[in-house]
Backbone as a ProteinNet text record, in pm:
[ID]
protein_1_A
[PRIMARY]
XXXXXXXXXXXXXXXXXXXXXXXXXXXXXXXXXXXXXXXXXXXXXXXXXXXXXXXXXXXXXXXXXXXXXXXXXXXXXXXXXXXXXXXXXXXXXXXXXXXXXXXXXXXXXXXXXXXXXXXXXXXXXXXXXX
[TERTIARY]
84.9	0	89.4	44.1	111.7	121.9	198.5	214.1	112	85.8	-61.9	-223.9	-220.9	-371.1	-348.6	-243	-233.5	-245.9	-360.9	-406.9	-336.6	-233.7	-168.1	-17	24	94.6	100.9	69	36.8	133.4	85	185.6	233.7	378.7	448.9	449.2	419.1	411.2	231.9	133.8	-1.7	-3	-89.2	-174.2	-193.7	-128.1	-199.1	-385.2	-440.1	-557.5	-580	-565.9	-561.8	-675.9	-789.3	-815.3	-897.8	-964.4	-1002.9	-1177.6	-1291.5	-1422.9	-1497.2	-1582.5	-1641.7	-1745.2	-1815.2	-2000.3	-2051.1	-2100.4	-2150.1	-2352.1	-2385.6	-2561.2	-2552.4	-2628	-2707.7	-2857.1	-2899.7	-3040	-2999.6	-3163.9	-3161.6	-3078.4	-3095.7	-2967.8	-3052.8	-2988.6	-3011.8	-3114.3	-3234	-3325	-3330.5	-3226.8	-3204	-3105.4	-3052.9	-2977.6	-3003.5	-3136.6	-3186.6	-3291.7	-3306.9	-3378.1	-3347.3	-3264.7	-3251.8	-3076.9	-3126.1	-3026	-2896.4	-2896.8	-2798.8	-2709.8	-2774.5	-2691.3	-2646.8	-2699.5	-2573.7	-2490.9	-2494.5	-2437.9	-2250.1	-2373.2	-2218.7	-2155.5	-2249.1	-2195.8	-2083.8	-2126.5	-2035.9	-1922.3	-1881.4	-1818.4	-1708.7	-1765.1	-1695.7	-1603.5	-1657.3	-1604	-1502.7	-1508.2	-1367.5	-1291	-1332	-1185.3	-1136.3	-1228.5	-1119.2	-1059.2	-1083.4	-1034.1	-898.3	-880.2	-786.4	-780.9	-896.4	-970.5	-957.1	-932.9	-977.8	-1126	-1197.3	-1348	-1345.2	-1382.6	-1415.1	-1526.9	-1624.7	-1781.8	-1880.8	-1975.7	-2063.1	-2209.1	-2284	-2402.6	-2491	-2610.2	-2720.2	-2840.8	-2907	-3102.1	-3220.4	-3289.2	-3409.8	-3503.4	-3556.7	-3686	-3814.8	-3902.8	-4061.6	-4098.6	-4175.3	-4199.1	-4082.6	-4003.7	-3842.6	-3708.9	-3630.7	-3474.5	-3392.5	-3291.9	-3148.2	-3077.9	-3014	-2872.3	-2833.6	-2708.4	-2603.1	-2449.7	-2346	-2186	-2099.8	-2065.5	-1911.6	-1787.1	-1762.6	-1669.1	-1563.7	-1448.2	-1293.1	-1165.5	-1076.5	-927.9	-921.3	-987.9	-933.3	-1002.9	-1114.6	-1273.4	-1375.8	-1481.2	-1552.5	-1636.5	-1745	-1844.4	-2012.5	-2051.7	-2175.6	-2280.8	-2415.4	-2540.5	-2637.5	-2743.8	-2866.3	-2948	-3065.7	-3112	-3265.4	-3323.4	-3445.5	-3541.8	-3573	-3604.6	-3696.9	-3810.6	-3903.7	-3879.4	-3764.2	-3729.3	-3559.7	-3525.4	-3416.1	-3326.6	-3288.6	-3163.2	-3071.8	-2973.1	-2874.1	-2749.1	-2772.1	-2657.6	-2512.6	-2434.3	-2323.5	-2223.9	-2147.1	-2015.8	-1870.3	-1788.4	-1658.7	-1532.6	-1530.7	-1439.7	-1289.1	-1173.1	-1042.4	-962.8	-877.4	-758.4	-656.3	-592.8	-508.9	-454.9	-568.5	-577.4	-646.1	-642.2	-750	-712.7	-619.8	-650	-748.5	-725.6	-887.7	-1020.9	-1031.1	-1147.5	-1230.8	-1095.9	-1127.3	-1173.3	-1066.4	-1101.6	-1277	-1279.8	-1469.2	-1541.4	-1538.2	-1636.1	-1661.6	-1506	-1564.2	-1633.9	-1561.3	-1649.2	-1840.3	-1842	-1967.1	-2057.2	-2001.9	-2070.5	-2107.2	-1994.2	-2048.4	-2155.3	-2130.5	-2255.2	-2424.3	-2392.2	-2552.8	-2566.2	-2490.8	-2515.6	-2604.4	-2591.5	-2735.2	-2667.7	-2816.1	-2850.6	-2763.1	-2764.4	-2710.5	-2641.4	-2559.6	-2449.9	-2372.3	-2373.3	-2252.7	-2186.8	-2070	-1948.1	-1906.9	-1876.3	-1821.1	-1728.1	-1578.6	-1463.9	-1395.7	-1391.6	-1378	-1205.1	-1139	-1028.3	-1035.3	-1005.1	-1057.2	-914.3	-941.6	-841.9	-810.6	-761.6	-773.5	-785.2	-882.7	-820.5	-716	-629	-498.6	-532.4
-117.5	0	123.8	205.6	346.2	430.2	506.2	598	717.4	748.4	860.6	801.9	654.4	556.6	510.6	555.9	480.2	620.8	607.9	691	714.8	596.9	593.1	699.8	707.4	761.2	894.2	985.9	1128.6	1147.1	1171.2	1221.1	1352	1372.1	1490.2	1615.2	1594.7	1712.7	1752.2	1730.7	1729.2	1835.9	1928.4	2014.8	1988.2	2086.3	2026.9	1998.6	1911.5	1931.2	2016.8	2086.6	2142.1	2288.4	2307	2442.4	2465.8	2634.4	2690.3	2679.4	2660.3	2619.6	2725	2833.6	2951.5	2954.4	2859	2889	2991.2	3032.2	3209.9	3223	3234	3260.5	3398.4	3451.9	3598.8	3604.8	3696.3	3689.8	3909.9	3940	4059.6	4121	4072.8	4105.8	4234.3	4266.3	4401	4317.8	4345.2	4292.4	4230.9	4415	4320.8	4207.9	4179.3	4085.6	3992.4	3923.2	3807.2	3767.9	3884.4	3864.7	3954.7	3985.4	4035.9	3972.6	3868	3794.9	3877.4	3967.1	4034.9	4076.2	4135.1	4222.5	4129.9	4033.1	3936.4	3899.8	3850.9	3791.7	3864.1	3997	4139.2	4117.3	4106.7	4126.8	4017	3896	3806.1	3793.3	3850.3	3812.9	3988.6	4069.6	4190	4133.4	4067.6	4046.7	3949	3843.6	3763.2	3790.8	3871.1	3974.9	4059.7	4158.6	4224	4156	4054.7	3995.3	3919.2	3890	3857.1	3702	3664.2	3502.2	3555.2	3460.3	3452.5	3392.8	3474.7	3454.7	3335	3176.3	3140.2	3093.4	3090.9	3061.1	3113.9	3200.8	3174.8	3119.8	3104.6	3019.3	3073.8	3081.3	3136.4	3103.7	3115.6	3010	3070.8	3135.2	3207.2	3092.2	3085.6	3009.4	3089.9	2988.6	3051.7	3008.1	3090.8	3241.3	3299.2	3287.3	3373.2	3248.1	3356.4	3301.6	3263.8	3279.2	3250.9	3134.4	3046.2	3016.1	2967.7	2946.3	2978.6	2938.3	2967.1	2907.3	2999.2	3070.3	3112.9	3033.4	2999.7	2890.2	2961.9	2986	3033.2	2938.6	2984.3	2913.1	2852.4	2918.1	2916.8	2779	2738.7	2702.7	2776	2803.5	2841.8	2899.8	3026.4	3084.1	3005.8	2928.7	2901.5	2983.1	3008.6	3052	3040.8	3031.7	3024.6	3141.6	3211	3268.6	3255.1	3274.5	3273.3	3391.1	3481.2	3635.1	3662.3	3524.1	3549.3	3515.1	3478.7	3482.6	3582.7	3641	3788.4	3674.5	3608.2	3471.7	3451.8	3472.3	3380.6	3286	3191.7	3092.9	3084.8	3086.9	3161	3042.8	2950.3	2903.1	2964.7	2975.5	3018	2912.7	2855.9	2810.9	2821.5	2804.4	2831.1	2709.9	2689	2570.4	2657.2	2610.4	2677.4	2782	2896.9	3030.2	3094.5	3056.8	3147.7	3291.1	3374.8	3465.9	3566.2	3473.9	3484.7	3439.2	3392.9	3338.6	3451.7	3504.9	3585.9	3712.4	3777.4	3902.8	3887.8	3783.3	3739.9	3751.1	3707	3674.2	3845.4	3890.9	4090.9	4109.1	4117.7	4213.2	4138.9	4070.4	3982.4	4054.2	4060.9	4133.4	4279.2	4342.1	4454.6	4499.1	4395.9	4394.3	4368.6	4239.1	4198.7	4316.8	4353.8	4436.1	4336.3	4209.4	4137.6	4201.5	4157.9	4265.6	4162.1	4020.6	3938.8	3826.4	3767	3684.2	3550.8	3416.1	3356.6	3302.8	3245.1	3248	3118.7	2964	2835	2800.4	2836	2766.8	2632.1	2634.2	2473.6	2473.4	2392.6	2335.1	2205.3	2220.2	2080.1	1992.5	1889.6	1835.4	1702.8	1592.1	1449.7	1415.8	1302.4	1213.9	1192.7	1173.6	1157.8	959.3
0	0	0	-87.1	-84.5	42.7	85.8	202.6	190.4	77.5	41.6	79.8	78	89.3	266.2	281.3	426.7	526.6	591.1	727.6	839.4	839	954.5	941.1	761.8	725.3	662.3	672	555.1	478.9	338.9	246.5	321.4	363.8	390.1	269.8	190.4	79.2	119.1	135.1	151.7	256.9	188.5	258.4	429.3	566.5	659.2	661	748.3	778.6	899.9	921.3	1032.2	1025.8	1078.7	1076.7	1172.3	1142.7	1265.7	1247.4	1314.2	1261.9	1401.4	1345.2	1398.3	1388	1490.1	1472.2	1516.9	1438.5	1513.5	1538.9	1622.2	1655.9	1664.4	1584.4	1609	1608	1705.8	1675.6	1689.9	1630.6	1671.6	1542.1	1424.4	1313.4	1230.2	1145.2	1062.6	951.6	938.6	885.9	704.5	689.6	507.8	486.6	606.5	549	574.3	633.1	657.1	488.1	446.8	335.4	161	163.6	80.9	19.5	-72.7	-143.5	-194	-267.5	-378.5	-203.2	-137	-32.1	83.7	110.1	143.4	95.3	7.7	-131.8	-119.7	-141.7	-105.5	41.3	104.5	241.4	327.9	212	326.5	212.6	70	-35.2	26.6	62.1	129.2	257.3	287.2	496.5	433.1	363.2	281.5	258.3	145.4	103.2	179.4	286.4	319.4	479.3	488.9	557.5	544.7	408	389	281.2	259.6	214.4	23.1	-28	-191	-194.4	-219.7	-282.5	-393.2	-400.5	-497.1	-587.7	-502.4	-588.2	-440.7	-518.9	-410.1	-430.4	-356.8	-386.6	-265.2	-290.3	-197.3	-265.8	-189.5	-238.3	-128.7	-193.1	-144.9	-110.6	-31.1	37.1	69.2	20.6	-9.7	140.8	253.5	188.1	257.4	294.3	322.4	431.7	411.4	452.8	344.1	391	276.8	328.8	201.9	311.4	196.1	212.7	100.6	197.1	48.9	97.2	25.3	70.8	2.2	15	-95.5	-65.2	-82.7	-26.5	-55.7	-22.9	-74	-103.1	13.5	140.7	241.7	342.4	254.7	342.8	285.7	416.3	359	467.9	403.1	532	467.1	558.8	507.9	627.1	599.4	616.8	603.8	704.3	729.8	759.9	745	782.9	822.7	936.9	983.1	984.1	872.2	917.3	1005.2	993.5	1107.5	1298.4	1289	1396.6	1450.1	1351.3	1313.3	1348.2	1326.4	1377.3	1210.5	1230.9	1139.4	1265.5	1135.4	1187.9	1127.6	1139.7	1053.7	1078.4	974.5	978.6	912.5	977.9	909.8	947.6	853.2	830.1	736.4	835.2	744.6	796	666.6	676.3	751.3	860.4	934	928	933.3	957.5	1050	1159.3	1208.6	1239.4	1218.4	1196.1	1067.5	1001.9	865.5	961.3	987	1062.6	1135.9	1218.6	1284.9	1273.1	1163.6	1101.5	1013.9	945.5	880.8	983.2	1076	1231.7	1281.5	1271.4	1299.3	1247.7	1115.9	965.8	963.1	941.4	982	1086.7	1237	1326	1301.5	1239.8	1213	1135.9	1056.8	899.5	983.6	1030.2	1101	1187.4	1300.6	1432.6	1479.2	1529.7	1606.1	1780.8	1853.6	1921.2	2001.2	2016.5	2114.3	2016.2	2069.3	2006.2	2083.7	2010.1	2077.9	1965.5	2029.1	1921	1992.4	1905.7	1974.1	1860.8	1897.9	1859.9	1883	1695.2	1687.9	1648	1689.1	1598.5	1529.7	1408.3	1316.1	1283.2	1298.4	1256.4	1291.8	1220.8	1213.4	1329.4	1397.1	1548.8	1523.5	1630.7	1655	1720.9
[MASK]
++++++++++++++++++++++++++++++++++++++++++++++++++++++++++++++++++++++++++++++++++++++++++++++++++++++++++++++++++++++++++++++++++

């Protein structure tokens, strides 16, 4: 068996697995952005970049009769989303391959954008069982 097929062994040239995983709860959020597609769209493709992330596809999907949720996927990982408008709640993932200082800077920019009135934040580190 190859040293790349074997689990016990990692190819040493291979990407670490290692990253930082940022579940974020807001309730109490800025109302267009629980419902208004194009301006999230902007809003979480803004908090990437200037965070520091390469933007590579994004994807978002309107639900009858409302909420969003969607994935920006980047170089880095990715921020996925949920939104509940009738209850002002988004659920927010950010994920980065061993960066969390990207993580971190998205998770600001993010707060600032929603302003939800109350917030929690549960940090993950990802990465193979040992």
């Amino acid at each position: 068996m190859s040293a790349s097929l074997n689990p016990q062994a990692p190819d040493s040239s291979a990407h670490q697995a290692h990253g930082c995983h940022l579940l974020l709860e807001c309730s109490g959020c800025e109302p267009d952005l629980l419902t208004d597609l194009p301006l999230l769209e902007q809003v979480l493709e803004k908090a990437a970049s200037e965070a520091g992330a390469t933007v590579v596809k994004t994807f978002l999907h309107e639900f009858n009769p409302h909420g969003l949720s969607g994935v920006v996927v980047i170089a880095e990982s990715h921020i996925a989303i949920h939104t509940w408008p009738e209850h002002h709640y988004a659920a927010i993932d950010i994920f980065t391959c061993g960066m969390p200082e990207v993580a971190e800077r998205i998770y600001e920019k993010l707060l600032a954008a929603f302003k939800p009135y109350k917030h929690q934040i549960k940090r993950l580190e990802r990465k193979p069982p040992e």
